[in-house]
């Protein structure tokens, strides 16, 4: 393979454009190239990979199996190239069309994401968010590599390997369907233990911290259902006399129908700290610094409400 072909990123731009547009003409318009120039680039690509890459079917250029196999790698290469080019000019949030990637649990998306979207609509309407749910074990590497820009949540294990800022503290309450016989703002411990419990096995480490606290203090609840997400809880509670333990800020969001009673826990449980984490590689990156400031201001305002 000739070296000049190996390093010609313009050919990859053409390859990506044809993949996206399924047309040489439309790919040319997208890149500001004439159709003969796109055809010439496609010829070089075909020689490089020893494969037709695209075959005509009606009015479309359909990728071959080889082209499809390379599709994701080419997409990632183009995204990485765009990331590099962003360093060439100062970050202007008001006019940027950048996509930021955030790691959040379902709690974060339920409580914090709407506020962030409100602020983006006001101050940076062109910016887009891609919210990911990642296993905790992979978050540090995703921050280091730039796969994600920030991780938001109660993530104490990341504090040794990332930079972070604390946003708010959170405690827990319990919630069950309203009914006669359960009164006041607090259940007794005997009432709490007599009820059947829903356990949310969320990846949110703060929630697991509370569950571990129950176990350590020999608070043995009758768990009748385990679910991976909080958003299914209202439908479950509405049909049963079961109870769930949730973060205080989550309870009103799950109780928009006002069909449930929210109680203080009858046992002391640890508070958790929600933080924003980023990797030192991006400490002085203008775009990341802007995003951190937005998240910090927005979620600290959330803590005051």
PDB file of C-alpha atoms in Angstrom:
ATOM      1  CA  UNK A   1       0.000   0.000   0.000  1.00  0.00           C
ATOM      2  CA  UNK A   2       1.596   3.339  -1.012  1.00  0.00           C
ATOM      3  CA  UNK A   3       2.422   5.625   1.937  1.00  0.00           C
ATOM      4  CA  UNK A   4       0.694   8.638   0.403  1.00  0.00           C
ATOM      5  CA  UNK A   5      -2.600   6.745   0.340  1.00  0.00           C
ATOM      6  CA  UNK A   6      -2.137   5.570   3.881  1.00  0.00           C
ATOM      7  CA  UNK A   7      -1.946   9.105   5.260  1.00  0.00           C
ATOM      8  CA  UNK A   8      -4.364  10.949   2.974  1.00  0.00           C
ATOM      9  CA  UNK A   9      -7.153  11.907   5.373  1.00  0.00           C
ATOM     10  CA  UNK A  10      -9.064  13.621   2.554  1.00  0.00           C
ATOM     11  CA  UNK A  11      -9.806  10.193   1.127  1.00  0.00           C
ATOM     12  CA  UNK A  12     -11.359   9.137   4.416  1.00  0.00           C
ATOM     13  CA  UNK A  13     -13.496  12.285   4.340  1.00  0.00           C
ATOM     14  CA  UNK A  14     -14.817  11.238   0.939  1.00  0.00           C
ATOM     15  CA  UNK A  15     -15.349   7.654   2.114  1.00  0.00           C
ATOM     16  CA  UNK A  16     -17.321   8.901   5.124  1.00  0.00           C
ATOM     17  CA  UNK A  17     -19.403  11.313   3.061  1.00  0.00           C
ATOM     18  CA  UNK A  18     -20.415   8.612   0.558  1.00  0.00           C
ATOM     19  CA  UNK A  19     -21.314   6.300   3.450  1.00  0.00           C
ATOM     20  CA  UNK A  20     -23.515   9.008   4.929  1.00  0.00           C
ATOM     21  CA  UNK A  21     -25.129  10.242   1.714  1.00  0.00           C
ATOM     22  CA  UNK A  22     -25.278   7.059  -0.438  1.00  0.00           C
ATOM     23  CA  UNK A  23     -24.597   9.320  -3.405  1.00  0.00           C
ATOM     24  CA  UNK A  24     -21.499  10.684  -5.127  1.00  0.00           C
ATOM     25  CA  UNK A  25     -23.307  13.898  -6.022  1.00  0.00           C
ATOM     26  CA  UNK A  26     -24.569  14.517  -2.499  1.00  0.00           C
ATOM     27  CA  UNK A  27     -21.194  13.590  -1.030  1.00  0.00           C
ATOM     28  CA  UNK A  28     -19.589  16.159  -3.321  1.00  0.00           C
ATOM     29  CA  UNK A  29     -22.035  18.876  -2.234  1.00  0.00           C
ATOM     30  CA  UNK A  30     -21.348  18.035   1.391  1.00  0.00           C
ATOM     31  CA  UNK A  31     -17.585  18.370   0.889  1.00  0.00           C
ATOM     32  CA  UNK A  32     -17.623  21.198  -1.653  1.00  0.00           C
ATOM     33  CA  UNK A  33     -16.173  18.928  -4.366  1.00  0.00           C
ATOM     34  CA  UNK A  34     -17.232  18.255  -7.939  1.00  0.00           C
ATOM     35  CA  UNK A  35     -18.598  14.818  -8.827  1.00  0.00           C
ATOM     36  CA  UNK A  36     -15.483  14.002 -10.931  1.00  0.00           C
ATOM     37  CA  UNK A  37     -13.301  14.798  -7.896  1.00  0.00           C
ATOM     38  CA  UNK A  38     -15.387  12.475  -5.720  1.00  0.00           C
ATOM     39  CA  UNK A  39     -15.230   9.752  -8.395  1.00  0.00           C
ATOM     40  CA  UNK A  40     -11.444  10.138  -8.597  1.00  0.00           C
ATOM     41  CA  UNK A  41     -11.143   9.843  -4.797  1.00  0.00           C
ATOM     42  CA  UNK A  42     -13.378   6.765  -4.833  1.00  0.00           C
ATOM     43  CA  UNK A  43     -11.106   5.207  -7.465  1.00  0.00           C
ATOM     44  CA  UNK A  44      -8.099   5.742  -5.206  1.00  0.00           C
ATOM     45  CA  UNK A  45      -9.991   4.242  -2.277  1.00  0.00           C
ATOM     46  CA  UNK A  46     -10.916   1.193  -4.339  1.00  0.00           C
ATOM     47  CA  UNK A  47      -7.276   0.695  -5.279  1.00  0.00           C
ATOM     48  CA  UNK A  48      -6.203   1.180  -1.664  1.00  0.00           C
ATOM     49  CA  UNK A  49      -8.569  -1.461  -0.274  1.00  0.00           C
ATOM     50  CA  UNK A  50      -8.743  -3.694  -3.355  1.00  0.00           C
ATOM     51  CA  UNK A  51     -12.529  -3.631  -3.095  1.00  0.00           C
ATOM     52  CA  UNK A  52     -15.323  -1.798  -4.987  1.00  0.00           C
ATOM     53  CA  UNK A  53     -16.520  -0.360  -1.621  1.00  0.00           C
ATOM     54  CA  UNK A  54     -19.721   1.015  -3.212  1.00  0.00           C
ATOM     55  CA  UNK A  55     -21.903  -0.413  -5.995  1.00  0.00           C
ATOM     56  CA  UNK A  56     -24.676   1.433  -7.760  1.00  0.00           C
ATOM     57  CA  UNK A  57     -28.242   0.313  -7.116  1.00  0.00           C
ATOM     58  CA  UNK A  58     -30.742   2.594  -8.820  1.00  0.00           C
ATOM     59  CA  UNK A  59     -29.912   6.132  -7.713  1.00  0.00           C
ATOM     60  CA  UNK A  60     -27.919   5.055  -4.663  1.00  0.00           C
ATOM     61  CA  UNK A  61     -24.372   3.942  -3.986  1.00  0.00           C
ATOM     62  CA  UNK A  62     -24.686   0.901  -1.709  1.00  0.00           C
ATOM     63  CA  UNK A  63     -21.691   0.004   0.498  1.00  0.00           C
ATOM     64  CA  UNK A  64     -20.143  -3.437   0.152  1.00  0.00           C
ATOM     65  CA  UNK A  65     -19.616  -5.677   3.155  1.00  0.00           C
ATOM     66  CA  UNK A  66     -16.020  -4.418   3.380  1.00  0.00           C
ATOM     67  CA  UNK A  67     -17.180  -0.792   3.475  1.00  0.00           C
ATOM     68  CA  UNK A  68     -19.755  -1.601   6.140  1.00  0.00           C
ATOM     69  CA  UNK A  69     -17.100  -3.344   8.237  1.00  0.00           C
ATOM     70  CA  UNK A  70     -15.039  -0.137   8.183  1.00  0.00           C
ATOM     71  CA  UNK A  71     -17.948   2.211   8.771  1.00  0.00           C
ATOM     72  CA  UNK A  72     -17.657   2.641  12.558  1.00  0.00           C
ATOM     73  CA  UNK A  73     -13.862   2.974  12.495  1.00  0.00           C
ATOM     74  CA  UNK A  74     -14.105   5.707   9.840  1.00  0.00           C
ATOM     75  CA  UNK A  75     -16.849   7.496  11.781  1.00  0.00           C
ATOM     76  CA  UNK A  76     -14.706   7.494  14.914  1.00  0.00           C
ATOM     77  CA  UNK A  77     -11.692   8.737  12.937  1.00  0.00           C
ATOM     78  CA  UNK A  78     -13.691  11.665  11.585  1.00  0.00           C
ATOM     79  CA  UNK A  79     -14.993  12.492  15.064  1.00  0.00           C
ATOM     80  CA  UNK A  80     -11.454  12.368  16.470  1.00  0.00           C
ATOM     81  CA  UNK A  81     -10.188  14.634  13.693  1.00  0.00           C
ATOM     82  CA  UNK A  82     -12.933  17.151  14.496  1.00  0.00           C
ATOM     83  CA  UNK A  83     -11.941  17.034  18.173  1.00  0.00           C
ATOM     84  CA  UNK A  84      -8.331  17.831  17.242  1.00  0.00           C
ATOM     85  CA  UNK A  85      -9.361  20.741  15.027  1.00  0.00           C
ATOM     86  CA  UNK A  86     -11.336  22.297  17.890  1.00  0.00           C
ATOM     87  CA  UNK A  87      -8.029  23.097  19.587  1.00  0.00           C
ATOM     88  CA  UNK A  88      -7.150  25.425  16.713  1.00  0.00           C
ATOM     89  CA  UNK A  89      -9.696  28.083  17.736  1.00  0.00           C
ATOM     90  CA  UNK A  90     -11.165  29.318  21.038  1.00  0.00           C
ATOM     91  CA  UNK A  91     -14.346  27.604  22.192  1.00  0.00           C
ATOM     92  CA  UNK A  92     -17.438  29.762  21.598  1.00  0.00           C
ATOM     93  CA  UNK A  93     -20.359  28.092  23.369  1.00  0.00           C
ATOM     94  CA  UNK A  94     -22.992  30.445  21.968  1.00  0.00           C
ATOM     95  CA  UNK A  95     -22.185  29.433  18.385  1.00  0.00           C
ATOM     96  CA  UNK A  96     -20.776  25.933  18.875  1.00  0.00           C
ATOM     97  CA  UNK A  97     -22.498  22.849  17.476  1.00  0.00           C
ATOM     98  CA  UNK A  98     -20.343  20.454  19.459  1.00  0.00           C
ATOM     99  CA  UNK A  99     -21.711  17.269  21.010  1.00  0.00           C
ATOM    100  CA  UNK A 100     -20.724  16.732  24.643  1.00  0.00           C
ATOM    101  CA  UNK A 101     -20.872  13.238  26.107  1.00  0.00           C
ATOM    102  CA  UNK A 102     -21.942  12.769  29.738  1.00  0.00           C
ATOM    103  CA  UNK A 103     -22.020   9.640  31.872  1.00  0.00           C
ATOM    104  CA  UNK A 104     -25.041   9.636  34.188  1.00  0.00           C
ATOM    105  CA  UNK A 105     -27.185   7.081  35.969  1.00  0.00           C
ATOM    106  CA  UNK A 106     -30.935   6.978  35.461  1.00  0.00           C
ATOM    107  CA  UNK A 107     -31.230   9.096  38.632  1.00  0.00           C
ATOM    108  CA  UNK A 108     -29.093  11.777  37.020  1.00  0.00           C
ATOM    109  CA  UNK A 109     -31.089  11.808  33.810  1.00  0.00           C
ATOM    110  CA  UNK A 110     -34.337  11.999  35.759  1.00  0.00           C
ATOM    111  CA  UNK A 111     -33.354  14.825  38.123  1.00  0.00           C
ATOM    112  CA  UNK A 112     -30.426  16.776  36.677  1.00  0.00           C
ATOM    113  CA  UNK A 113     -30.715  16.441  32.906  1.00  0.00           C
ATOM    114  CA  UNK A 114     -33.875  18.578  32.441  1.00  0.00           C
ATOM    115  CA  UNK A 115     -32.178  21.524  34.183  1.00  0.00           C
ATOM    116  CA  UNK A 116     -29.054  21.170  32.069  1.00  0.00           C
ATOM    117  CA  UNK A 117     -31.160  21.130  28.913  1.00  0.00           C
ATOM    118  CA  UNK A 118     -32.945  24.304  30.033  1.00  0.00           C
ATOM    119  CA  UNK A 119     -29.612  26.075  30.494  1.00  0.00           C
ATOM    120  CA  UNK A 120     -28.264  24.861  27.160  1.00  0.00           C
ATOM    121  CA  UNK A 121     -31.355  26.117  25.351  1.00  0.00           C
ATOM    122  CA  UNK A 122     -30.764  29.558  26.860  1.00  0.00           C
ATOM    123  CA  UNK A 123     -26.985  29.948  26.554  1.00  0.00           C
ATOM    124  CA  UNK A 124     -25.793  27.512  23.888  1.00  0.00           C
ATOM    125  CA  UNK A 125     -28.659  26.373  21.651  1.00  0.00           C
ATOM    126  CA  UNK A 126     -26.394  24.707  19.082  1.00  0.00           C
ATOM    127  CA  UNK A 127     -24.723  22.360  21.546  1.00  0.00           C
ATOM    128  CA  UNK A 128     -25.931  18.764  21.757  1.00  0.00           C
ATOM    129  CA  UNK A 129     -25.685  16.216  24.557  1.00  0.00           C
ATOM    130  CA  UNK A 130     -25.101  12.477  24.329  1.00  0.00           C
ATOM    131  CA  UNK A 131     -25.904  10.886  27.701  1.00  0.00           C
ATOM    132  CA  UNK A 132     -24.411   7.459  28.313  1.00  0.00           C
ATOM    133  CA  UNK A 133     -24.889   4.830  30.992  1.00  0.00           C
ATOM    134  CA  UNK A 134     -21.508   3.174  31.494  1.00  0.00           C
ATOM    135  CA  UNK A 135     -20.317   0.474  33.898  1.00  0.00           C
ATOM    136  CA  UNK A 136     -18.434   2.159  36.717  1.00  0.00           C
ATOM    137  CA  UNK A 137     -15.301   0.162  35.922  1.00  0.00           C
ATOM    138  CA  UNK A 138     -15.054   1.741  32.463  1.00  0.00           C
ATOM    139  CA  UNK A 139     -15.747   5.384  33.389  1.00  0.00           C
ATOM    140  CA  UNK A 140     -12.176   6.378  34.283  1.00  0.00           C
ATOM    141  CA  UNK A 141     -10.777   5.134  30.967  1.00  0.00           C
ATOM    142  CA  UNK A 142     -13.662   6.743  29.071  1.00  0.00           C
ATOM    143  CA  UNK A 143     -12.771  10.088  30.693  1.00  0.00           C
ATOM    144  CA  UNK A 144      -9.058   9.656  29.959  1.00  0.00           C
ATOM    145  CA  UNK A 145      -9.623   8.805  26.299  1.00  0.00           C
ATOM    146  CA  UNK A 146     -12.202  11.553  25.738  1.00  0.00           C
ATOM    147  CA  UNK A 147     -14.994   9.075  25.013  1.00  0.00           C
ATOM    148  CA  UNK A 148     -16.956  11.055  27.605  1.00  0.00           C
ATOM    149  CA  UNK A 149     -16.398  14.631  28.773  1.00  0.00           C
ATOM    150  CA  UNK A 150     -17.838  14.418  32.293  1.00  0.00           C
ATOM    151  CA  UNK A 151     -19.140  11.772  34.675  1.00  0.00           C
ATOM    152  CA  UNK A 152     -21.817  12.985  37.101  1.00  0.00           C
ATOM    153  CA  UNK A 153     -22.956  11.079  40.175  1.00  0.00           C
ATOM    154  CA  UNK A 154     -21.867   9.645  43.497  1.00  0.00           C
ATOM    155  CA  UNK A 155     -18.629   8.047  42.313  1.00  0.00           C
ATOM    156  CA  UNK A 156     -16.198   7.932  45.253  1.00  0.00           C
ATOM    157  CA  UNK A 157     -13.910   5.374  43.623  1.00  0.00           C
ATOM    158  CA  UNK A 158     -13.109   7.904  40.859  1.00  0.00           C
ATOM    159  CA  UNK A 159     -11.776  10.532  43.261  1.00  0.00           C
ATOM    160  CA  UNK A 160      -8.347   8.870  43.305  1.00  0.00           C
ATOM    161  CA  UNK A 161      -7.917   8.994  39.523  1.00  0.00           C
ATOM    162  CA  UNK A 162      -9.840  12.054  38.288  1.00  0.00           C
ATOM    163  CA  UNK A 163     -10.311  15.730  38.992  1.00  0.00           C
ATOM    164  CA  UNK A 164     -13.724  16.493  40.474  1.00  0.00           C
ATOM    165  CA  UNK A 165     -15.938  19.117  42.064  1.00  0.00           C
ATOM    166  CA  UNK A 166     -18.732  18.421  44.557  1.00  0.00           C
ATOM    167  CA  UNK A 167     -22.170  19.596  43.433  1.00  0.00           C
ATOM    168  CA  UNK A 168     -24.696  18.659  46.112  1.00  0.00           C
ATOM    169  CA  UNK A 169     -25.455  16.287  48.963  1.00  0.00           C
ATOM    170  CA  UNK A 170     -28.410  13.916  48.980  1.00  0.00           C
ATOM    171  CA  UNK A 171     -30.238  11.781  51.528  1.00  0.00           C
ATOM    172  CA  UNK A 172     -32.894   9.085  51.186  1.00  0.00           C
ATOM    173  CA  UNK A 173     -36.602   8.659  51.939  1.00  0.00           C
ATOM    174  CA  UNK A 174     -39.106   5.866  51.377  1.00  0.00           C
ATOM    175  CA  UNK A 175     -42.289   5.905  49.327  1.00  0.00           C
ATOM    176  CA  UNK A 176     -45.412   3.742  49.099  1.00  0.00           C
ATOM    177  CA  UNK A 177     -48.959   3.992  47.781  1.00  0.00           C
ATOM    178  CA  UNK A 178     -51.197   6.246  49.901  1.00  0.00           C
ATOM    179  CA  UNK A 179     -53.666   4.271  52.006  1.00  0.00           C
ATOM    180  CA  UNK A 180     -55.452   4.315  55.349  1.00  0.00           C
ATOM    181  CA  UNK A 181     -53.376   3.112  58.252  1.00  0.00           C
ATOM    182  CA  UNK A 182     -50.147   4.819  57.231  1.00  0.00           C
ATOM    183  CA  UNK A 183     -50.089   8.321  58.647  1.00  0.00           C
ATOM    184  CA  UNK A 184     -47.616  11.065  59.448  1.00  0.00           C
ATOM    185  CA  UNK A 185     -44.227  11.819  57.964  1.00  0.00           C
ATOM    186  CA  UNK A 186     -42.382   8.835  59.369  1.00  0.00           C
ATOM    187  CA  UNK A 187     -42.964   5.108  59.561  1.00  0.00           C
ATOM    188  CA  UNK A 188     -41.975   3.120  62.594  1.00  0.00           C
ATOM    189  CA  UNK A 189     -39.198   0.605  62.101  1.00  0.00           C
ATOM    190  CA  UNK A 190     -41.666  -2.253  62.627  1.00  0.00           C
ATOM    191  CA  UNK A 191     -43.981  -0.841  59.928  1.00  0.00           C
ATOM    192  CA  UNK A 192     -41.035  -0.364  57.577  1.00  0.00           C
ATOM    193  CA  UNK A 193     -39.810  -3.934  58.023  1.00  0.00           C
ATOM    194  CA  UNK A 194     -43.307  -5.423  57.787  1.00  0.00           C
ATOM    195  CA  UNK A 195     -43.802  -4.059  54.263  1.00  0.00           C
ATOM    196  CA  UNK A 196     -42.622  -5.730  51.057  1.00  0.00           C
ATOM    197  CA  UNK A 197     -39.778  -3.800  49.435  1.00  0.00           C
ATOM    198  CA  UNK A 198     -38.763  -2.985  45.873  1.00  0.00           C
ATOM    199  CA  UNK A 199     -34.977  -2.886  45.497  1.00  0.00           C
ATOM    200  CA  UNK A 200     -33.611  -0.768  42.651  1.00  0.00           C
ATOM    201  CA  UNK A 201     -30.311  -2.360  41.620  1.00  0.00           C
ATOM    202  CA  UNK A 202     -29.150   0.851  39.975  1.00  0.00           C
ATOM    203  CA  UNK A 203     -25.547   1.306  38.908  1.00  0.00           C
ATOM    204  CA  UNK A 204     -25.600   4.505  40.978  1.00  0.00           C
ATOM    205  CA  UNK A 205     -23.043   3.802  43.708  1.00  0.00           C
ATOM    206  CA  UNK A 206     -24.769   6.104  46.208  1.00  0.00           C
ATOM    207  CA  UNK A 207     -27.860   3.935  46.134  1.00  0.00           C
ATOM    208  CA  UNK A 208     -25.723   0.850  46.691  1.00  0.00           C
ATOM    209  CA  UNK A 209     -24.065   2.639  49.601  1.00  0.00           C
ATOM    210  CA  UNK A 210     -27.438   2.970  51.329  1.00  0.00           C
ATOM    211  CA  UNK A 211     -28.278  -0.674  50.636  1.00  0.00           C
ATOM    212  CA  UNK A 212     -24.914  -1.729  52.117  1.00  0.00           C
ATOM    213  CA  UNK A 213     -25.706   0.374  55.195  1.00  0.00           C
ATOM    214  CA  UNK A 214     -28.933  -1.574  55.746  1.00  0.00           C
ATOM    215  CA  UNK A 215     -27.045  -4.857  55.513  1.00  0.00           C
ATOM    216  CA  UNK A 216     -24.268  -3.719  57.868  1.00  0.00           C
ATOM    217  CA  UNK A 217     -26.834  -2.712  60.511  1.00  0.00           C
ATOM    218  CA  UNK A 218     -28.816  -5.953  60.152  1.00  0.00           C
ATOM    219  CA  UNK A 219     -31.894  -4.215  58.807  1.00  0.00           C
ATOM    220  CA  UNK A 220     -33.463  -7.190  57.067  1.00  0.00           C
ATOM    221  CA  UNK A 221     -36.182  -6.171  54.657  1.00  0.00           C
ATOM    222  CA  UNK A 222     -38.404  -8.487  52.664  1.00  0.00           C
ATOM    223  CA  UNK A 223     -37.299  -7.831  49.054  1.00  0.00           C
ATOM    224  CA  UNK A 224     -40.049  -8.973  46.685  1.00  0.00           C
ATOM    225  CA  UNK A 225     -38.831  -7.264  43.506  1.00  0.00           C
ATOM    226  CA  UNK A 226     -35.481  -6.161  42.071  1.00  0.00           C
ATOM    227  CA  UNK A 227     -35.469  -3.761  39.107  1.00  0.00           C
ATOM    228  CA  UNK A 228     -32.546  -2.038  37.332  1.00  0.00           C
ATOM    229  CA  UNK A 229     -34.103   1.433  36.967  1.00  0.00           C
ATOM    230  CA  UNK A 230     -36.102   3.892  39.062  1.00  0.00           C
ATOM    231  CA  UNK A 231     -38.436   4.952  36.259  1.00  0.00           C
ATOM    232  CA  UNK A 232     -40.499   1.752  36.441  1.00  0.00           C
ATOM    233  CA  UNK A 233     -41.168   2.199  40.173  1.00  0.00           C
ATOM    234  CA  UNK A 234     -44.374   4.337  40.012  1.00  0.00           C
ATOM    235  CA  UNK A 235     -46.238   1.765  37.932  1.00  0.00           C
ATOM    236  CA  UNK A 236     -45.209  -0.966  40.372  1.00  0.00           C
ATOM    237  CA  UNK A 237     -46.164   0.960  43.515  1.00  0.00           C
ATOM    238  CA  UNK A 238     -49.516   2.033  42.040  1.00  0.00           C
ATOM    239  CA  UNK A 239     -50.569  -1.638  41.781  1.00  0.00           C
ATOM    240  CA  UNK A 240     -49.233  -2.915  45.102  1.00  0.00           C
ATOM    241  CA  UNK A 241     -48.750  -2.088  48.781  1.00  0.00           C
ATOM    242  CA  UNK A 242     -44.977  -2.324  48.328  1.00  0.00           C
ATOM    243  CA  UNK A 243     -42.453   0.312  49.372  1.00  0.00           C
ATOM    244  CA  UNK A 244     -39.216   1.638  47.858  1.00  0.00           C
ATOM    245  CA  UNK A 245     -36.242   3.598  49.205  1.00  0.00           C
ATOM    246  CA  UNK A 246     -35.202   6.459  46.901  1.00  0.00           C
ATOM    247  CA  UNK A 247     -33.097   9.656  46.930  1.00  0.00           C
ATOM    248  CA  UNK A 248     -35.074  12.572  48.340  1.00  0.00           C
ATOM    249  CA  UNK A 249     -34.918  14.548  45.071  1.00  0.00           C
ATOM    250  CA  UNK A 250     -36.126  11.546  43.089  1.00  0.00           C
ATOM    251  CA  UNK A 251     -39.274  10.990  45.155  1.00  0.00           C
ATOM    252  CA  UNK A 252     -41.258  14.039  43.862  1.00  0.00           C
ATOM    253  CA  UNK A 253     -40.334  13.162  40.282  1.00  0.00           C
ATOM    254  CA  UNK A 254     -41.723   9.657  40.794  1.00  0.00           C
ATOM    255  CA  UNK A 255     -44.791  11.040  42.582  1.00  0.00           C
ATOM    256  CA  UNK A 256     -46.096  13.487  39.977  1.00  0.00           C
ATOM    257  CA  UNK A 257     -49.487  11.770  40.193  1.00  0.00           C
ATOM    258  CA  UNK A 258     -49.460  12.412  43.983  1.00  0.00           C
ATOM    259  CA  UNK A 259     -50.662   8.848  44.472  1.00  0.00           C
ATOM    260  CA  UNK A 260     -47.880   8.022  46.926  1.00  0.00           C
ATOM    261  CA  UNK A 261     -46.906   8.958  50.465  1.00  0.00           C
ATOM    262  CA  UNK A 262     -43.287   9.929  51.109  1.00  0.00           C
ATOM    263  CA  UNK A 263     -41.820   9.147  54.533  1.00  0.00           C
ATOM    264  CA  UNK A 264     -38.616   9.814  56.373  1.00  0.00           C
ATOM    265  CA  UNK A 265     -36.635   6.611  56.799  1.00  0.00           C
ATOM    266  CA  UNK A 266     -37.120   5.023  60.249  1.00  0.00           C
ATOM    267  CA  UNK A 267     -33.359   4.342  60.381  1.00  0.00           C
ATOM    268  CA  UNK A 268     -30.406   6.654  59.866  1.00  0.00           C
ATOM    269  CA  UNK A 269     -28.828   6.243  56.434  1.00  0.00           C
ATOM    270  CA  UNK A 270     -25.678   7.863  55.026  1.00  0.00           C
ATOM    271  CA  UNK A 271     -25.875  10.968  52.872  1.00  0.00           C
ATOM    272  CA  UNK A 272     -24.202  10.829  49.472  1.00  0.00           C
ATOM    273  CA  UNK A 273     -22.287  13.464  47.539  1.00  0.00           C
ATOM    274  CA  UNK A 274     -22.963  14.051  43.847  1.00  0.00           C
ATOM    275  CA  UNK A 275     -19.862  15.239  41.972  1.00  0.00           C
ATOM    276  CA  UNK A 276     -18.722  16.019  38.436  1.00  0.00           C
ATOM    277  CA  UNK A 277     -15.545  14.198  37.356  1.00  0.00           C
ATOM    278  CA  UNK A 278     -13.136  14.838  34.489  1.00  0.00           C
ATOM    279  CA  UNK A 279      -9.664  13.645  33.530  1.00  0.00           C
ATOM    280  CA  UNK A 280      -6.541  15.729  34.013  1.00  0.00           C
ATOM    281  CA  UNK A 281      -5.927  15.546  30.252  1.00  0.00           C
ATOM    282  CA  UNK A 282      -8.816  18.003  29.835  1.00  0.00           C
ATOM    283  CA  UNK A 283      -8.180  20.225  32.864  1.00  0.00           C
ATOM    284  CA  UNK A 284      -7.265  23.235  30.691  1.00  0.00           C
ATOM    285  CA  UNK A 285      -9.446  22.415  27.684  1.00  0.00           C
ATOM    286  CA  UNK A 286     -11.684  25.450  27.032  1.00  0.00           C
ATOM    287  CA  UNK A 287     -14.728  23.433  26.035  1.00  0.00           C
ATOM    288  CA  UNK A 288     -14.464  21.090  28.998  1.00  0.00           C
ATOM    289  CA  UNK A 289     -13.962  24.015  31.368  1.00  0.00           C
ATOM    290  CA  UNK A 290     -17.096  25.694  29.984  1.00  0.00           C
ATOM    291  CA  UNK A 291     -19.091  22.466  30.399  1.00  0.00           C
ATOM    292  CA  UNK A 292     -17.858  22.015  33.966  1.00  0.00           C
ATOM    293  CA  UNK A 293     -18.887  25.559  34.849  1.00  0.00           C
ATOM    294  CA  UNK A 294     -22.358  25.054  33.354  1.00  0.00           C
ATOM    295  CA  UNK A 295     -22.903  21.769  35.193  1.00  0.00           C
ATOM    296  CA  UNK A 296     -21.566  23.157  38.472  1.00  0.00           C
ATOM    297  CA  UNK A 297     -23.713  26.300  38.409  1.00  0.00           C
ATOM    298  CA  UNK A 298     -26.861  24.446  37.292  1.00  0.00           C
ATOM    299  CA  UNK A 299     -26.704  21.597  39.768  1.00  0.00           C
ATOM    300  CA  UNK A 300     -25.698  23.750  42.705  1.00  0.00           C
ATOM    301  CA  UNK A 301     -28.782  25.831  41.938  1.00  0.00           C
ATOM    302  CA  UNK A 302     -30.731  22.554  42.011  1.00  0.00           C
ATOM    303  CA  UNK A 303     -29.391  21.931  45.522  1.00  0.00           C
ATOM    304  CA  UNK A 304     -30.859  25.260  46.727  1.00  0.00           C
ATOM    305  CA  UNK A 305     -34.410  24.433  45.617  1.00  0.00           C
TER     306      UNK A 305
END
